Structures are given as C-alpha cells and as structure tokens.
Amino acid sequence: MKQSRPGIVVVGGGHAGVEAALAAARIGVQVTLVSQRRREIARMSCNPSIGGTAKGQLVREIDALGGAMAVTIDATGIQFRRLNTGKGAAVQASRAQADRQAYLTRMLETIEQQPSLRIVEDEAIGITARGGRVRGIALKGGGELDAEAVVLAPGTFLNGLIHIGEETWPAGRMGEGPSTSLPVSLTGLGFRTNRLKTGTPPRLAAHSIDFGTLAVQLGDADPRPFSFSTERIVRRQVPCHVTRTTEATHRILRDNLHRSAMYSGRISGVGPRYCPSVEDKVVRFGERSSHIVFLEPEGYESHEIYPAGLSTSLPRDVQEAFIRSIPGLGSAELTVPGYAVEYDAVDSTQLSHSLETQAIRGLFLAGQINGTSGYEEAAAQGLMAGINAALWLLDREPLVLSRSEAMIGVLIDDLVTRGTGGEPYRMFTSRAETRLHLREDNADLRLTAHAARVGLVSAARLAKVDALERAVEVGREALLSVRTTPNAAARATMERVGLPPPRMPMSAWAVLGLPGARHSQLVAAGLAEVVPSRVAEQLEILAQYERYLVRLADDAQERRAWERVTLPPTLDFHTIAGLSIEVRERLARVRPASVGQAQRIPGVTAAAIEALMTHLRVSRSERFDVDGSTLEAARGA
Amino acid sequence: MELGDENTATPGSDPERATIVALATGPVQAALATIRMSGPRVHEILARVLRRPGSALSLSLEARRATVAHFMDPADGETIDEIVVTFFPGPRSYTGEDLAELSLHGGPWLVAEANRVLTTLGATQARPGEFTRRALLAGKLDLARAEAVQALVTAQSGAAAKLAARHLAGELSERYQRIRHGLVSIAACLEGPLEFPEDTSGEENESAIAALKGLSEVRQCLEGLVRSQAQARRIVSGISIPIVGRPNVGKSSIFNGLLGSSRAIVSPHPGTTRDSIEASMLVGGRLVRLIDTAGLGVAIDDLDAEAMSRAEGHIEDADIVVLVLDLSADLQESDRELLSRLAGRQVVVVLNKTDLEPRFISTDLVELGIAAPPVLVSVKDGSGLPALIDRLTIAVETGAPGDDPLGVVSSARQQGLLVRALGDLGRVAHNIEGDRAELAIEDLRLAELSLREILGEASPDEVLDEVFQTFCIGK
Ligand SMILES: Cc1cc2nc3c(=O)[nH]c(=O)nc-3n(C[C@H](O)[C@H](O)[C@H](O)COP(=O)(O)OP(=O)(O)OC[C@H]3O[C@@H](n4cnc5c(N)ncnc54)[C@H](O)[C@@H]3O)c2cc1C
Ligand SMILES: Nc1nc2c(ncn2[C@@H]2O[C@H](COP(=O)(O)OP(=O)(O)OP(=O)(O)O)[C@@H](O)[C@H]2O)c(=O)[nH]1
Ligand SMILES: [Mg+2]
C-alpha cells in the first residue's frame, strides 16, 4: 500500500466497527477508526454475554474468517455453557458470560497493537460524497478525513432517544450522547431510514442480593473455546443464579403499565418480538404466573449483576418495586435503571451483498444501523464490510458468502434481499434453509479457505483445517468399507458396546448413522480405528445427518443455478409485463442481482418469477448478459 | 372471476404484448359460441368491427356490461352476425388485461368468419391455456386454481365440470392452505425450544406432544387427498368399465350395442378382438370409459397371451366390470376363474344370447357366488340393452366406498407433490420421539415446500412468527 493513499475510515467503535477496522488493517490497508470515546470501544451495551443459539454459530464463523470476537471472549469469559447439548449438532450452540470490562480492555489492546490502524476520538457528523463515490467524512472536532472507503457502524446512536417511564432524553445509550448530524447527512444522500427500539434491564448491586436462597447455574465442566486458535479455556468460572417473577411482580407491572414508555405511546420505534420487556411479557402471556430470571455477574471485579429477563422502560420507582417482589431480590439496589432506546436504522435493502450501498460506491454499512440487533450480528457484518472495503480498495472481487455456506451468508442475504421487516433482526438458525450444514462444529471447515484467500488466516492454519477435512474423508471411507453381518457373534459384540444388534448386513458407516451411535462404540466393537476427537465428532454428525445433507446439497445446487441467472444493473423493473405494481416496486427497491435473489424477496410469487423469466428470455439476446444454457440449466435443475 | 385486485398494473398497456383470441366454448355445435380476446389492442380492434345495430355508427362500450352489437368485416362493411359483447377493461378482468367476450350465434361458419376477421386485424390465435397463464401472471389465480380452470375447459361431463368449478372457487386451495398452516404450527412448536432453550425449559414435552397431535391430523388430511386420486381419475378421465368374458360370448356386440355404433368388429370366430378398444359415453351424467377387451380363456399362441394380459390389465384398473356369459354355451372352468378374480369388485353380469337355447339357468350362477341378478340380453334381438344401461347407471351412482366429494385432487402434478409431502412426513414422529427436533423440522419444511409448490406461493418467516406468538421469550 502506498502511504499516500487515504485508505479506509471506520465510523463507530462498536462490535461491528472493531471487526471492520481490524479486518481491513490486517488485509493491508490503512485504517482510521473514528469513535466518540476510546474507553467505550467494544462495549457491550446490554447483556454481558456472547453466543447463544444461532449467535454461537456466528461467532464461530467470525473466527473461521479471521475475526476477533471469538478469541476475545475466550480470553475474557467467566462462564461457558453449551446449549441444547441433548439435541442434534445443528442446534447446539456455545454461549459465554463475559467480563464486560475485561472484554473491552482486551479488544482495545488488540486494536492498539494492530499496525496500519489508528484511533481518532471524535464524532463523525457527515459523509462527503461526490460523483456517486464516497470521499471522506466530516468530524465534529473540525476538519475532514479523506477516505477511499467508509464503513459506517454507529450502532444505536443515530438520533438515539432514551426512555425511562415518563422521562425521555437524547442519547446513544446510557451515559453517551446521540449522533444527530450523521442521520441528516444520510437522509441527504437519499437513504431511507426507519425507527426501531430496544431495551435493557436495570443493573443490580451484587451485595444487595440474597444469593443463598437461589438456585445456582454453573458453567460447563470442560468448557469448549469459541476460537480455533484457543487451546483451552483456563480462566476461573463463576456461577449464575436463577430466580422467578411472582404474582406480586405481575400485579405491580400491570398496575403501572400506563407509566411505561412503551404503553403510554411515547415510543414510535418498533421493538423486537423476541426480546419483549417484562411488562410486555405480562401483557402478552397473561396466563402465566411466573417468568424465569437469570442473574448474571458482569465480571470478576464488577459489583454489578445483570438480571436477564427483566428488560423494562417503567419509571425508576416502579422498577425498584417490582424487582423487590422477586425472591432473592427483596432488598436489591438498582445501580443503573432499565431503559428503552429508540434509534434510526437504514433500510438494508439499499445495500448490495458486499454491504456496500448501491447508491454510493465505497460506502459500507454494518451493524445495528442495518436494522439488526446483537453483538454477534454486528460483528459478523463489520467483519464482512471491513473485508469488502479493503478488497474494493485493492481492486479485488468482494467476498460474498452464500446462504448455503454460512449463517453470515444468510444474515446478509436476508438484510439485502428481504430487509428486516421493520423490526430489529436477530439471527435464528431456522432462518437458514441449510442449518443442518451451518453448524458450530464445522465453521472452520466451511470458511477457513475464504479467510486464507483474502489474507486473514495463515497458510499454516488453513493446512490444519485441510488436514482435518482429509482425515474425515478417510475416516468415512474406512467406515463405508467395513461391513457387519447379523450373526450371533456380531450381535453379541454390538450388545456389549451398547449398540442395537444388526438385523441385516450394514456398513459401519450406517451403524454410526443410527440414532445416538458414537464413534467410540464402533471402536470398541472393532469396527473402526481410533481417530482424533474432532474427526470422530465430524464422522458422527455426518453419518447422522447424511440423508438430509444430501438433499440439502441438491437443493442448494438448484438455488445456485438460479443465482447464476444474473439481472443487469440497468434492468428497469417497471417495464416487465405481467407484474403487479406492488411486485414491480419491491423489485425496483431491492434491485436483485439475480433471479435467485428475486425469488427470495417477500411477495414475489412464482408467477412473478415466471414473468421475469419471460421478460429475460424475450430480451435476452439484445439486452441481457444471460447465456441461454445457464437459463435452461436453472429451469431444468 | 374478478378477484378485485385494484393494485395490479395493466399489462394491457404494454405494447409489446400480443393480443390473443380464442373460442371459449367447445368446438361442438352449440346454440351460442363465445369468443374471447385479451391484450392491449382489444379496444382498438373492437372499435373497428362493432357497429350499433341498424346504424353505421361506432358504439361506445360500457365496462362490464353486455351490449348488443353488429359484428362486421371492415374489409367490405358486411355484417356477419348480431352479437352480444362484454368489455372488461384491465386490470379488473380475468387476465388482468383488457378483455372482451363476444357471444355469437354458434354456427361453425360464423365463428370461423369472426375469428378470421379478428386475426386479420392483428389478434393472434391463443395457445392452449394462454388466457389462464396470463391470469396467473397477473396474480389473479393461484396455481391450484389455474389448474382448475384448465380442468374446467377440458371437462367432458357434468361431474367433472362441477369438480373443476369447486376447485376454482378455491375449496381445494383452502384445504392446502390449512395443511400448510398446520405444518407451520407443528414446526413452530418444535422450533421454540430449539431457538430459546433457556426461556422454554420445561415446556419441551408439552410442545412435542402438541406437535405429534398436530402431525397426525395433518397426515390424515393429506392421506385423504392422496386417496382421492382414484376418485378424481374417475371423474375427470371417466369411470373405467371393461367388458370381459370368454371369446365369442358377444362382448364386442354388447360394446357396439351400448354405444349405438359399430366401433368394434364382430365375427363368429372366437378371438376376433385383440387390442382393446375404448370409447367414451355418458351414463347418468357421468363420463364413462367403455372398454372392449379380448376374450379370456386358454391362450394358444403368444399373440393370444399378450391380448389376454392386456384384458387382465383392464380388470385391474376397472371401476366397474361387465362380465359377459354366453347363455347358449356351457359354463366353463375359465368362467369360474374369472369370477373368483372379480371377487370384491363392482361387477355387472350379463347373460347374452337369450334368443338361443339356454344351457344353464340363473340359479347355477348363485352357486358361483353371483348374488345380484344378471341382466338378460340378446344383442341379436336388441333386447335387454336398456336394462343394462339402467344397471350401469346405478353402479356409477353408487360410486366407490370412501369417496369424499369435496376433497378431490384431480391434477397429477398436485397428487405427485402430495405424495412427496406424505413421504417427508413419514419420519417426523420418529425424529420427535428420538429427540431430533431439528430433523423433524427439516422434514416438515420439505413437506411444506411441496404444499407451497402446489399453490405456487412463496412464504415469509412464518415459523418464526408463530414461535413469537406461542412461546414467551425475552431478556
Ligand atoms: C439499551 C440496549 C439494549 C440492547 N439489548 C440487546 C440485547 O438484548 N441483545 C442483543 O443482542 N443486543 C442488544 N443491544 C444491541 C447491541 O448492543 C447492538 O446490537 C450491538 O452493540 C451493535 O453493535 P454496533 O457495532 O452496530 O453498534 P454499538 O455497539 O452500538 O456501537 C456503536 C459505536 O459507534 C460509536 N458512534 C456512534 N455514532 C458515532 C459517530 N457519529 N461518530 C463516531 N462514533 C460513533 C459509538 O460511540 C459506539 O462506540 C442493545 C443495545 C442497547 C443500547
Ligand atoms: N344368436 C346370437 N348371436 C350373437 C349374439 N350376440 C353376439 N352374437 C354372435 O356371436 C358371435 C361373436 O360375437 P362377438 O361380439 O364378436 O363376440 P366377442 O365376445 O367379442 O368375441 P371375441 O372378440 O372373439 O372374444 C358373432 O357371430 C355374433 O353375431 C346374440 O345375442 N345372439
Ligand atoms: Mg370381440
């Protein structure tokens, strides 16, 4: 990189911004991270935990792609727990309580040590663009920063407004001012925005809680790290506690509903249905007499407890009253009240799959600004935006992950194609057609090659992953070649190792595919060789899921064929015959890059696709770069 | 047909699109024939061919109102017919485009003439199903209904037309939607605990039980629809009635007698009929496929054997079997065999050649297990054939056990997808019980995809929507 080039500016040092800045700098371009406060970089605004269902998958993918979130939580987690361990591999997920302060300190160190990356403590107040290209940003502290590419990741700060009961004041989150100039600049550039909201529970003073009476929830005995490069988790683990709301709690909540910011109608932003406030829960699930509450420590040193399940925007006195009606919290003291925050988000269908805006080249958006919610969702987008901004500067093809290879691919495609539907978007495994494939356990196998190609993962690490892949293939073939016969001796052996006795001749691979079968049992039965545990794990999962994975792969291939039928950027969707005005508008708004993408836009029916295809066929020769064979292959697939 | 979607663009305004024309009523001679025309140039073409009756003035058409007009050939100004015309401006029309229906006096020459005039003025002859296709593209119909339109157009009997009309009214689509929604709810039951293990701990069993219950309901409903296939085939392609019996008993004679024409060759040589011959006729308002088959008995050569195996095939697929016995010949072992093979089926026994000396009496048949009295026929005298038709009418009206007149799936495409959906559902219970909810959900998703394919619809994140409604979750 020539030193004279201005490089990339990343606005916002949240979870999206830090990944974007680190990735771009590591790829080798000059990066300036502009954030309002250095000390708040990588702060977790809400619950002090990373991972969980679907989010765990994201963190593993971020790691496989060379991101920082996994290593940082591995180094600062205080309780690690795997969820859904009794269930199939595809829905198991890792979650860790973080030491909030340690996490951000550690992340700041990583940034400070990263060459080609500098921090500027300031507020961006405008985006400079000329000729459809971004040129830089304007700073509140005065002056401009030139940039060839800008990644915007300002989180919940755009026109942020905090609500507690009847009180309201402008803020990005508790204790930090909002960004009010940046949204003006965005609207000026023609971006559509919408208003969202989210909320957080009060924090409690640890010494005021009577833990002795409460159930304890411990972490896993043998915690599993998030990162491929973490050998093992060595930090001491702390317990969480569990309590429940009572009838008395619910009565207080109901009696004071009119004083809640949400119910008094002062909030216009749309909140997430999957994250209702406690007052919401009491209203919507009125038949329940109790709701669960997890008491999570914020760190070894911290004296604060995060009561998960008690998000609220009621006035402070009501918060205190209902908290004290909960067992163990009888004399609890609030250190910070719960609150709701409203903010502006940009309609994410204005982006293309690289997270670059369609309107302004070189401008990338990532994180909560795209209507998502969650640290992991933000980090995943930040990483991809950082990678693609850097690749763009280097004149290289963008890295776009498909829906069938990564949860991140699903996340970004949903944002770009369907939008968030006016509600904060959180990742769920069920959003992925191929979730049986997009698992935590194989994130490295799926994505390390991409990371190596863009230069975020070393060749040595890729070699390790490749070796694992080969070992799995060899192991599978070995199992396929070993056969059991249903004779008395075989039946006795199988019974001894706890496997169902065979009723017909089958391969060892088929035996491993039986519900609950373990590779170690096959080894004990003399049907398999001992292999490293990660290889055994892959073999078990693949054998169990095989029939489904085969079908999913077929479907994915069919979808890819449609993905290859590209639509020219100049296509005027308003001229396509046989489409309703509504469908035309949707298509024109999203501007799908392919027929495959068009199919996923809500409200675009099979008949509409048929009309689109007819239009393509008719005008293919003169106007479209679709070659006939692809089109026919897609149809026949 | 107006589904009232005011929001639809007028493809009629798209100049690139052809204006199509076709005869909407069947090609048979009827009292009235309707010609349909759809596309951007409908209005322009009408203005050139329609005149106010008794005057040379052009006529103004009111939307969606039947108007009497003279249809003339602009080339020579000659009036071809007095017609009734109805103009439906797009988008509030069947195809979403400008559309006109012209009712002519049904003579074939008139219709051909009118068609010629319209095509000279620039309308193109519609391909089969093109009107429906345009309606589909304009979002006026879902796929299941579009198929009903096709079925209605090609319906050959009153019952088939009624079935198609019901499908068009959306009764079947509604069933599909119910099944689809059922699948979504089951998936949501299972999904909640997977996505929110902490919020839903302790609710898992309850959810699994609810899922299993929903599953058995949905499966029952699907199975009913799949079973309806035979019923649908009977309605749409006709009830299959083979005429079987030994060689030379008079099967072909009866076949001809029922049809009132000499379709099949009749000869005194046994083994005259080799290839089976089919003909359609209406019996009690229902479409029937009458099949004349080769005589069954001892095969002498390969040809015989092949002919007989075809005849046997027809017995397999039959809805009703007409068994012909020759009263002037002794009963034989092969008659017994045939009878035993027909056990449990709807059989009408005919004793033919009553004009000749009988070699056995009706009570001999009771011994063979034939309970219902046989129909006595002499094709030679022409006696007994009306009685045979009466018996067939009763048999046709009785129908097959288990018929469900409302849930009949007549499209092979839909049937295929339903069978696939059932196949996918086959593993769900097993997966739920084996604690593999993620696989059960996958099966449900695949089944739901088939239903969606039937309806030609895309679906939003319905499972998640349901999860949020059903489970109490949150931080
Ligand atoms: C009250 C509250 C409750 C939440 N609850 C949850 C929850 O329950 N679960 C969950 O998953 N997520 C929750 N979140 C969301 C989660 O915090 C975010 O999704 C995540 O932090 C978004 O990451 P981000 O990088 O996009 O932005 P943020 O983490 O918000 O970071 C934005 C950064 O940008 C900086 N910045 C903003 N504007 C400018 C500017 N103009 N110039 C320079 N710097 C700027 C800010 O100082 C900040 O450092 C909550 C957030 C809040 C505030
Ligand atoms: N006397 C008399 N002869 C009949 C009658 N019906 C048919 N026949 C004669 O019986 C002979 C056989 O008739 P078909 O109708 O050809 O018999 P089939 O059962 O079709 O014979 P195959 O095709 O050879 O199996 C012909 O000569 C007919 O004229 C009847 O009612 N009375
Ligand atoms: Mg014959």
Tab-separated table of C-alpha atoms and ligand atoms in Angstrom, chain B residues 243-256 264-274 292-296 324 326 328 351-356 377-383, ligand 2:
chain	number	residue	atom	x	y	z
B	243	ILE	CA	-66.398	-55.696	-20.863
B	244	VAL	CA	-64.830	-59.082	-20.203
B	245	GLY	CA	-65.609	-62.745	-20.756
B	246	ARG	CA	-64.639	-65.788	-22.766
B	247	PRO	CA	-64.069	-65.465	-26.539
B	248	ASN	CA	-67.111	-65.221	-28.736
B	249	VAL	CA	-69.619	-64.585	-25.931
B	250	GLY	CA	-70.671	-61.333	-27.606
B	251	LYS	CA	-68.551	-58.696	-25.813
B	252	SER	CA	-67.953	-56.665	-28.953
B	253	SER	CA	-71.610	-56.930	-29.855
B	254	ILE	CA	-72.601	-55.518	-26.469
B	255	PHE	CA	-69.954	-52.799	-26.701
B	256	ASN	CA	-71.391	-51.709	-30.047
B	264	ALA	CA	-65.761	-52.982	-32.762
B	265	ILE	CA	-65.539	-55.818	-35.268
B	266	VAL	CA	-67.992	-58.606	-34.609
B	267	SER	CA	-67.447	-62.047	-36.130
B	268	PRO	CA	-68.412	-65.659	-35.432
B	269	HIS	CA	-64.707	-66.552	-34.979
B	270	PRO	CA	-63.525	-66.692	-31.395
B	271	GLY	CA	-60.566	-64.420	-30.789
B	272	THR	CA	-61.719	-61.589	-33.031
B	273	THR	CA	-60.882	-58.774	-30.651
B	274	ARG	CA	-57.190	-58.482	-29.858
B	292	ASP	CA	-63.987	-53.862	-25.267
B	293	THR	CA	-61.400	-56.491	-24.452
B	294	ALA	CA	-60.034	-59.726	-25.886
B	295	GLY	CA	-61.744	-62.920	-24.752
B	296	LEU	CA	-60.144	-64.648	-21.789
B	324	VAL	CA	-70.469	-61.423	-20.257
B	326	ASP	CA	-72.921	-66.895	-23.246
B	328	SER	CA	-76.121	-70.774	-25.202
B	351	LEU	CA	-76.212	-63.345	-19.843
B	352	ASN	CA	-76.090	-62.850	-23.598
B	353	LYS	CA	-77.745	-64.659	-26.483
B	354	THR	CA	-81.087	-65.177	-24.706
B	355	ASP	CA	-82.573	-65.735	-28.147
B	356	LEU	CA	-80.846	-69.138	-28.281
B	377	VAL	CA	-79.546	-59.588	-23.090
B	378	SER	CA	-79.888	-60.590	-26.671
B	379	VAL	CA	-77.911	-58.325	-28.891
B	380	LYS	CA	-79.398	-60.075	-31.852
B	381	ASP	CA	-82.949	-59.118	-30.838
B	382	GLY	CA	-81.830	-55.860	-29.318
B	383	SER	CA	-83.464	-56.808	-26.016
C	2	LIG	N1	-77.613	-65.501	-31.595
C	2	LIG	C1	-76.909	-64.516	-31.090
C	2	LIG	N2	-75.670	-64.331	-31.538
C	2	LIG	C2	-74.972	-63.350	-31.021
C	2	LIG	C3	-75.483	-62.515	-30.020
C	2	LIG	N3	-74.523	-61.615	-29.670
C	2	LIG	C4	-73.463	-61.919	-30.464
C	2	LIG	N4	-73.722	-62.958	-31.274
C	2	LIG	C5	-72.808	-63.532	-32.218
C	2	LIG	O1	-71.719	-64.157	-31.527
C	2	LIG	C6	-70.532	-64.053	-32.311
C	2	LIG	C7	-69.420	-63.426	-31.506
C	2	LIG	O2	-69.775	-62.117	-31.189
C	2	LIG	P1	-68.669	-61.069	-30.782
C	2	LIG	O3	-69.412	-59.852	-30.337
C	2	LIG	O4	-67.674	-60.920	-31.838
C	2	LIG	O5	-68.097	-61.824	-29.556
C	2	LIG	P2	-66.793	-61.455	-28.673
C	2	LIG	O6	-67.055	-61.852	-27.270
C	2	LIG	O7	-66.433	-60.021	-28.873
C	2	LIG	O8	-65.721	-62.400	-29.273
C	2	LIG	P3	-64.112	-62.270	-29.257
C	2	LIG	O9	-63.776	-60.867	-29.635
C	2	LIG	O10	-63.687	-63.258	-30.247
C	2	LIG	O11	-63.695	-62.600	-27.879
C	2	LIG	C8	-70.906	-63.247	-33.527
C	2	LIG	O12	-71.168	-64.090	-34.599
C	2	LIG	C9	-72.172	-62.536	-33.118
C	2	LIG	O13	-73.030	-62.251	-34.204
C	2	LIG	C10	-76.797	-62.744	-29.561
C	2	LIG	O14	-77.362	-62.075	-28.672
C	2	LIG	N5	-77.497	-63.788	-30.124
